[in-house]
Amino acid sequence: MGRIAGRLLMAIGVIHCALFLWWGRRALVAIWQDGFFNTIDPHKDRQMIFWSLCFGVLAISLGQVVSWLEAQGKRTPAFLGWEFLALFVVGGMLMPYSGGWLALVPALLIIIGSRHKRRVSVDAETDAMIKEGLEAKGAICC
């Protein structure tokens, strides 16, 4: 479930960045034309674009971490899912007509996935050797 959650977080981040790069193109051009340094405050449109892009990049990065953990055979900690859940519920309540509700899916997948016991299989040969060893000791029958 974590790989799906990670991929969903990355997709949400990419979509978020793409949309806000398009919607905020005028503000981004203005930032560039003003010399880039110290050009965000006090412009509300520039602040919105900046923080929206920061969230998108952060979502991509966190999605990569979640996918990497799963690829390593490790579970994503439940606290991360609970924190995402809290963040996205509050965000959805503050902006009910946003895409924030979509992010509830990876948060819930992380929570659910953290509850399942993970069994990492090295390969079929190693699994067979472990099973034979346990059978020889009488630990496994049939």
XYZ file of N, CA, C and O in Angstrom:
568
model
N 0.816 -1.203 0.000
C 0.000 0.000 0.000
C 0.854 1.259 0.000
O 0.438 2.284 -0.509
N 2.045 1.151 0.583
C 2.916 2.316 0.657
C 3.421 2.771 -0.691
O 3.591 3.956 -0.934
N 3.680 1.796 -1.584
C 4.155 2.198 -2.922
C 3.061 2.960 -3.651
O 3.330 3.931 -4.351
N 1.827 2.512 -3.480
C 0.706 3.229 -4.100
C 0.589 4.612 -3.465
O 0.428 5.614 -4.158
N 0.689 4.662 -2.133
C 0.604 5.950 -1.433
C 1.720 6.882 -1.883
O 1.491 8.069 -2.133
N 2.937 6.347 -2.008
C 4.059 7.155 -2.455
C 3.859 7.691 -3.860
O 4.110 8.864 -4.136
N 3.384 6.831 -4.733
C 3.147 7.263 -6.114
C 2.026 8.293 -6.188
O 2.089 9.237 -6.978
N 0.997 8.109 -5.372
C -0.088 9.095 -5.342
C 0.416 10.446 -4.834
O 0.053 11.492 -5.386
N 1.243 10.425 -3.788
C 1.802 11.682 -3.281
C 2.651 12.365 -4.342
O 2.567 13.588 -4.530
N 3.459 11.577 -5.058
C 4.272 12.173 -6.123
C 3.387 12.745 -7.231
O 3.640 13.850 -7.726
N 2.338 12.024 -7.592
C 1.421 12.514 -8.635
C 0.723 13.786 -8.199
O 0.602 14.744 -8.978
N 0.278 13.814 -6.948
C -0.374 15.017 -6.422
C 0.605 16.190 -6.454
O 0.249 17.308 -6.833
N 1.850 15.943 -6.078
C 2.861 16.998 -6.103
C 3.140 17.515 -7.501
O 3.244 18.725 -7.729
N 3.250 16.600 -8.460
C 3.506 16.999 -9.847
C 2.331 17.808 -10.391
O 2.520 18.871 -11.014
N 1.114 17.325 -10.146
C -0.080 18.046 -10.621
C -0.160 19.421 -9.961
O -0.449 20.432 -10.618
N 0.114 19.467 -8.663
C 0.086 20.733 -7.920
C 1.077 21.724 -8.528
O 0.727 22.889 -8.789
N 2.302 21.274 -8.767
C 3.313 22.162 -9.357
C 2.917 22.600 -10.758
O 3.032 23.782 -11.097
N 2.452 21.659 -11.565
C 2.082 21.997 -12.943
C 0.955 23.027 -12.971
O 1.028 24.011 -13.729
N -0.073 22.804 -12.167
C -1.198 23.744 -12.148
C -0.769 25.128 -11.679
O -1.142 26.138 -12.280
N 0.033 25.167 -10.618
C 0.406 26.474 -10.089
C 1.492 27.156 -10.912
O 1.594 28.385 -10.904
N 2.287 26.392 -11.641
C 3.195 27.028 -12.594
C 2.394 27.714 -13.700
O 2.739 28.807 -14.151
N 1.310 27.066 -14.121
C 0.463 27.655 -15.166
C -0.342 28.831 -14.621
O -0.334 29.922 -15.189
N -1.059 28.587 -13.501
C -1.898 29.646 -12.952
C -1.092 30.834 -12.441
O -1.572 31.962 -12.463
N 0.108 30.589 -11.982
C 0.916 31.652 -11.403
C 1.987 32.187 -12.320
O 2.914 32.859 -11.877
N 1.849 31.911 -13.609
C 2.914 32.309 -14.538
C 3.155 33.814 -14.528
O 4.302 34.255 -14.621
N 2.116 34.613 -14.399
C 2.305 36.075 -14.370
C 3.062 36.504 -13.114
O 3.959 37.346 -13.181
N 2.694 35.900 -11.986
C 3.393 36.228 -10.738
C 4.848 35.770 -10.803
O 5.754 36.472 -10.323
N 5.090 34.616 -11.397
C 6.465 34.116 -11.520
C 7.299 35.009 -12.434
O 8.478 35.282 -12.147
N 6.697 35.483 -13.510
C 7.398 36.410 -14.410
C 7.703 37.712 -13.664
O 8.810 38.260 -13.776
N 6.755 38.184 -12.876
C 6.969 39.417 -12.109
C 8.093 39.244 -11.092
O 8.916 40.148 -10.906
N 8.148 38.074 -10.458
C 9.241 37.793 -9.508
C 10.575 37.859 -10.239
O 11.536 38.468 -9.763
N 10.632 37.236 -11.402
C 11.865 37.217 -12.194
C 12.250 38.629 -12.648
O 13.412 39.032 -12.551
N 11.263 39.392 -13.120
C 11.543 40.743 -13.618
C 11.973 41.694 -12.505
O 12.722 42.640 -12.752
N 11.506 41.422 -11.287
C 11.883 42.284 -10.150
C 13.236 41.904 -9.561
O 13.640 42.455 -8.547
N 13.909 40.937 -10.153
C 15.252 40.593 -9.698
C 15.342 39.374 -8.800
O 16.400 39.077 -8.260
N 14.242 38.679 -8.594
C 14.166 37.421 -7.848
C 14.400 37.582 -6.343
O 13.632 37.086 -5.544
N 15.448 38.245 -5.920
C 15.760 38.366 -4.499
C 14.795 39.323 -3.804
O 14.617 40.452 -4.225
N 14.162 38.835 -2.722
C 13.268 39.639 -1.886
C 12.103 40.226 -2.693
O 11.755 41.390 -2.551
N 11.490 39.392 -3.534
C 10.409 39.888 -4.400
C 9.043 39.268 -4.089
O 8.093 39.509 -4.825
N 8.923 38.490 -3.023
C 7.668 37.815 -2.702
C 6.765 38.713 -1.847
O 5.609 38.941 -2.182
N 7.296 39.190 -0.723
C 6.492 40.034 0.166
C 6.425 41.441 -0.395
O 7.407 41.927 -0.950
N 5.368 42.139 -0.283
C 4.059 41.902 0.334
C 2.997 41.446 -0.662
O 1.813 41.588 -0.408
N 3.396 40.888 -1.784
C 2.466 40.509 -2.850
C 1.788 39.175 -2.535
O 2.431 38.124 -2.543
N 0.487 39.221 -2.299
C -0.266 38.006 -1.926
C -0.266 36.958 -3.034
O -0.176 35.771 -2.764
N -0.359 37.389 -4.288
C -0.362 36.422 -5.390
C 0.972 35.684 -5.473
O 1.022 34.479 -5.702
N 2.057 36.392 -5.230
C 3.385 35.766 -5.265
C 3.574 34.821 -4.078
O 4.191 33.764 -4.222
N 3.052 35.214 -2.922
C 3.129 34.332 -1.749
C 2.377 33.034 -1.998
O 2.863 31.949 -1.664
N 1.190 33.140 -2.586
C 0.387 31.949 -2.857
C 1.116 31.001 -3.806
O 1.179 29.796 -3.577
N 1.693 31.546 -4.864
C 2.412 30.713 -5.835
C 3.626 30.073 -5.174
O 3.884 28.879 -5.342
N 4.368 30.847 -4.421
C 5.563 30.324 -3.751
C 5.219 29.147 -2.846
O 5.815 28.077 -2.949
N 4.234 29.319 -1.961
C 3.901 28.250 -1.013
C 3.222 27.071 -1.700
O 3.392 25.924 -1.292
N 2.488 27.331 -2.759
C 1.868 26.231 -3.510
C 2.930 25.377 -4.182
O 2.843 24.143 -4.184
N 3.931 26.019 -4.759
C 5.018 25.268 -5.383
C 5.853 24.535 -4.332
O 6.294 23.406 -4.569
N 6.049 25.171 -3.181
C 6.775 24.491 -2.095
C 6.039 23.230 -1.661
O 6.660 22.178 -1.453
N 4.707 23.315 -1.535
C 3.942 22.126 -1.160
C 4.076 21.038 -2.214
O 4.250 19.862 -1.894
N 4.005 21.417 -3.479
C 4.117 20.438 -4.558
C 5.446 19.708 -4.518
O 5.503 18.474 -4.632
N 6.530 20.456 -4.353
C 7.865 19.843 -4.283
C 7.973 18.962 -3.037
O 8.522 17.853 -3.094
N 7.434 19.415 -1.921
C 7.458 18.613 -0.696
C 6.657 17.320 -0.860
O 7.093 16.250 -0.421
N 5.513 17.393 -1.513
C 4.699 16.190 -1.747
C 5.458 15.198 -2.630
O 5.427 13.985 -2.378
N 6.146 15.691 -3.653
C 6.953 14.810 -4.506
C 8.046 14.145 -3.678
O 8.250 12.924 -3.751
N 8.742 14.925 -2.872
C 9.835 14.394 -2.049
C 9.337 13.365 -1.043
O 9.946 12.298 -0.884
N 8.245 13.664 -0.367
C 7.700 12.712 0.606
C 7.195 11.450 -0.082
O 7.347 10.343 0.444
N 6.629 11.602 -1.256
C 6.204 10.435 -2.018
C 7.377 9.551 -2.387
O 7.288 8.315 -2.347
N 8.506 10.161 -2.731
C 9.706 9.397 -3.040
C 10.197 8.642 -1.803
O 10.601 7.481 -1.909
N 10.159 9.281 -0.646
C 10.597 8.620 0.593
C 9.689 7.439 0.917
O 10.164 6.349 1.257
N 8.388 7.633 0.807
C 7.435 6.555 1.089
C 7.662 5.387 0.130
O 7.708 4.225 0.549
N 7.841 5.665 -1.155
C 8.102 4.604 -2.132
C 9.423 3.900 -1.849
O 9.526 2.684 -1.963
N 10.431 4.658 -1.483
C 11.737 4.079 -1.179
C 11.656 3.156 0.033
O 12.224 2.057 0.023
N 10.962 3.595 1.075
C 10.799 2.745 2.267
C 10.159 1.416 1.896
O 10.610 0.352 2.324
N 9.116 1.472 1.105
C 8.420 0.253 0.700
C 9.322 -0.631 -0.157
O 9.300 -1.842 -0.021
N 10.114 -0.030 -1.021
C 11.025 -0.807 -1.859
C 12.094 -1.503 -1.012
O 12.599 -2.556 -1.390
N 12.413 -0.918 0.137
C 13.381 -1.510 1.051
C 12.754 -2.574 1.952
O 13.430 -3.165 2.778
N 11.443 -2.779 1.799
C 10.741 -3.759 2.624
C 10.369 -3.220 3.990
O 10.067 -3.982 4.902
N 10.366 -1.914 4.134
C 10.039 -1.286 5.424
C 8.682 -0.615 5.318
O 8.261 -0.188 4.264
N 8.036 -0.524 6.459
C 6.742 0.157 6.502
C 6.940 1.644 6.728
O 7.832 2.051 7.448
N 6.072 2.414 6.128
C 6.052 3.844 6.415
C 5.415 4.010 7.786
O 4.383 3.404 8.066
N 6.014 4.801 8.671
C 5.457 4.949 10.014
C 4.030 5.507 9.993
O 3.720 6.408 9.209
N 3.196 4.962 10.852
C 1.793 5.384 10.915
C 1.673 6.867 11.255
O 0.769 7.539 10.755
N 2.592 7.377 12.070
C 2.473 8.786 12.467
C 2.515 9.710 11.257
O 1.874 10.750 11.248
N 3.252 9.308 10.220
C 3.309 10.129 9.013
C 1.936 10.179 8.340
O 1.474 11.238 7.917
N 1.271 9.036 8.275
C -0.083 8.992 7.711
C -1.060 9.819 8.523
O -1.894 10.535 7.965
N -0.951 9.719 9.857
C -1.860 10.492 10.725
C -1.612 11.994 10.574
O -2.556 12.795 10.572
N -0.337 12.374 10.437
C -0.032 13.797 10.258
C -0.557 14.300 8.916
O -1.113 15.402 8.841
N -0.375 13.503 7.862
C -0.949 13.875 6.560
C -2.458 13.991 6.661
O -3.050 14.927 6.139
N -3.072 13.022 7.332
C -4.524 13.020 7.461
C -4.999 14.307 8.134
O -5.916 14.975 7.648
N -4.368 14.663 9.245
C -4.759 15.886 9.969
C -4.566 17.123 9.091
O -5.460 17.980 9.003
N -3.422 17.201 8.413
C -3.133 18.345 7.554
C -4.163 18.477 6.434
O -4.694 19.562 6.179
N -4.492 17.355 5.786
C -5.382 17.415 4.633
C -6.840 17.587 5.038
O -7.617 18.180 4.300
N -7.232 17.092 6.196
C -8.603 17.327 6.672
C -8.782 18.809 6.989
O -9.761 19.428 6.573
N -7.815 19.380 7.715
C -7.901 20.808 8.039
C -7.856 21.639 6.754
O -8.655 22.562 6.575
N -6.948 21.280 5.841
C -6.873 21.993 4.564
C -8.166 21.891 3.777
O -8.633 22.864 3.191
N -8.770 20.707 3.785
C -10.033 20.507 3.081
C -11.173 21.286 3.711
O -12.065 21.786 3.017
N -11.133 21.412 5.042
C -12.177 22.189 5.723
C -12.016 23.681 5.434
O -13.000 24.393 5.268
N -10.775 24.134 5.378
C -10.529 25.552 5.111
C -10.796 25.902 3.644
O -11.206 27.022 3.332
N -10.524 24.936 2.753
C -10.744 25.148 1.320
C -11.487 23.936 0.755
O -10.897 23.078 0.111
N -12.800 23.869 1.016
C -13.550 22.663 0.633
C -13.622 22.400 -0.865
O -13.824 21.275 -1.287
N -13.416 23.397 -1.696
C -13.490 23.209 -3.145
C -12.109 23.097 -3.762
O -11.894 23.451 -4.902
N -11.163 22.566 -2.979
C -9.801 22.371 -3.486
C -9.568 20.882 -3.723
O -10.416 20.047 -3.433
N -8.385 20.568 -4.209
C -8.022 19.168 -4.419
C -7.441 18.526 -3.178
O -6.959 17.396 -3.225
N -7.465 19.248 -2.060
C -6.894 18.728 -0.818
C -7.482 17.410 -0.371
O -6.816 16.596 0.265
N -8.735 17.183 -0.727
C -9.395 15.937 -0.327
C -8.747 14.730 -1.002
O -8.777 13.625 -0.467
N -8.155 14.926 -2.175
C -7.491 13.819 -2.875
C -6.336 13.244 -2.057
O -6.049 12.052 -2.123
N -5.687 14.096 -1.293
C -4.528 13.664 -0.519
C -4.916 12.804 0.680
O -4.042 12.219 1.321
N -6.206 12.713 0.978
C -6.629 11.817 2.059
C -6.346 10.359 1.703
O -6.067 9.545 2.580
N -6.401 10.034 0.425
C -6.199 8.648 -0.012
C -4.803 8.151 0.362
O -4.680 7.114 1.025
N -3.707 8.848 -0.021
C -2.398 8.339 0.390
C -2.214 8.337 1.906
O -1.560 7.440 2.448
N -2.798 9.316 2.589
C -2.690 9.339 4.059
C -3.323 8.081 4.652
O -2.729 7.418 5.517
N -4.504 7.733 4.195
C -5.180 6.532 4.698
C -4.437 5.257 4.300
O -4.350 4.309 5.089
N -3.880 5.223 3.098
C -3.107 4.055 2.665
C -1.873 3.854 3.542
O -1.503 2.724 3.871
N -1.241 4.940 3.933
C -0.075 4.836 4.818
C -0.493 4.291 6.175
O 0.161 3.409 6.739
N -1.596 4.800 6.719
C -2.081 4.332 8.023
C -2.429 2.854 7.963
O -2.016 2.065 8.817
N -3.174 2.451 6.946
C -3.576 1.053 6.808
C -2.355 0.159 6.584
O -2.216 -0.898 7.186
N -1.450 0.608 5.711
C -0.258 -0.179 5.406
C 0.663 -0.349 6.589
O 1.357 -1.363 6.709
N 0.677 0.608 7.498
C 1.560 0.506 8.657
C 1.062 -0.528 9.659
O 1.815 -1.003 10.492
N -0.191 -0.917 9.555
C -0.762 -1.890 10.483
C -0.533 -3.336 10.041
O -0.664 -4.236 10.824
N -0.219 -3.539 8.767
C 0.001 -4.888 8.264
C 1.427 -5.322 8.541
O 2.356 -4.566 8.315
N 1.568 -6.547 9.002
C 2.893 -7.078 9.263
C 3.580 -7.348 7.928
O 3.012 -7.942 7.041
N 4.790 -6.882 7.814
C 5.532 -7.000 6.569
C 6.449 -8.208 6.636
O 7.158 -8.420 7.596
N 6.412 -9.026 5.585
C 7.320 -10.159 5.474
C 8.158 -9.937 4.228
O 7.642 -9.891 3.123
N 9.438 -9.768 4.437
C 10.330 -9.518 3.323
C 10.891 -10.849 2.842
O 11.458 -11.616 3.602
N 10.717 -11.133 1.570
C 11.229 -12.350 0.968
C 12.478 -12.010 0.178
O 12.461 -11.154 -0.690
N 13.585 -12.694 0.509
C 14.823 -12.439 -0.205
C 14.719 -13.030 -1.605
O 14.881 -12.362 -2.594
N 14.448 -14.319 -1.667
C 14.200 -14.995 -2.928
C 13.627 -16.373 -2.619
O 13.600 -16.810 -1.475
N 13.171 -17.071 -3.622
C 12.510 -18.361 -3.427
C 13.456 -19.394 -2.840
O 13.071 -20.202 -1.981
N 14.726 -19.379 -3.247
C 15.697 -20.361 -2.748
C 15.941 -20.171 -1.257
O 15.956 -21.127 -0.481
N 16.115 -18.930 -0.841
C 16.339 -18.647 0.574
C 15.107 -19.011 1.390
O 15.224 -19.586 2.475
N 13.918 -18.693 0.873
C 12.684 -19.061 1.567
C 12.587 -20.572 1.753
O 12.196 -21.059 2.821
N 12.965 -21.336 0.710
C 12.911 -22.804 0.793
C 13.899 -23.319 1.835
O 13.582 -24.240 2.604
N 15.098 -22.721 1.889
C 16.104 -23.145 2.880
C 15.608 -22.866 4.294
O 15.774 -23.694 5.188
N 14.977 -21.723 4.501
C 14.457 -21.380 5.830
C 13.356 -22.358 6.207
O 13.329 -22.866 7.331
N 12.474 -22.664 5.277
C 11.375 -23.590 5.553
C 11.912 -24.980 5.875
O 11.450 -25.622 6.817
N 12.917 -25.459 5.114
C 13.513 -26.770 5.382
C 14.135 -26.803 6.763
O 13.997 -27.785 7.496
N 14.822 -25.741 7.123
C 15.455 -25.680 8.442
C 14.432 -25.721 9.557
O 14.610 -26.396 10.570
N 13.335 -25.014 9.370
C 12.292 -25.016 10.393
C 11.589 -26.363 10.461
O 11.237 -26.832 11.546
N 11.394 -27.007 9.300
C 10.763 -28.327 9.291
C 11.650 -29.360 9.989
O 11.169 -30.223 10.708
N 12.973 -29.224 9.779
C 13.907 -30.165 10.410
C 13.871 -30.035 11.919
O 14.064 -31.026 12.638
N 13.626 -28.870 12.419
C 13.547 -28.647 13.864
C 12.168 -28.957 14.429
O 11.936 -28.854 15.615
N 11.244 -29.316 13.549
C 9.892 -29.619 14.004
C 9.021 -28.404 14.215
O 7.951 -28.495 14.805
N 9.497 -27.257 13.770
C 8.733 -26.013 13.976
C 7.559 -25.921 12.993
O 6.578 -25.247 13.279
N 7.691 -26.541 11.833
C 6.620 -26.508 10.842
C 6.209 -27.929 10.545
O 7.042 -28.795 10.335
N 4.950 -28.156 10.538
C 4.464 -29.481 10.162
C 3.568 -29.351 8.951
O 2.879 -28.364 8.786
N 3.583 -30.308 8.122
C 2.765 -30.413 6.900
C 3.227 -29.454 5.892
O 2.935 -28.553 5.429
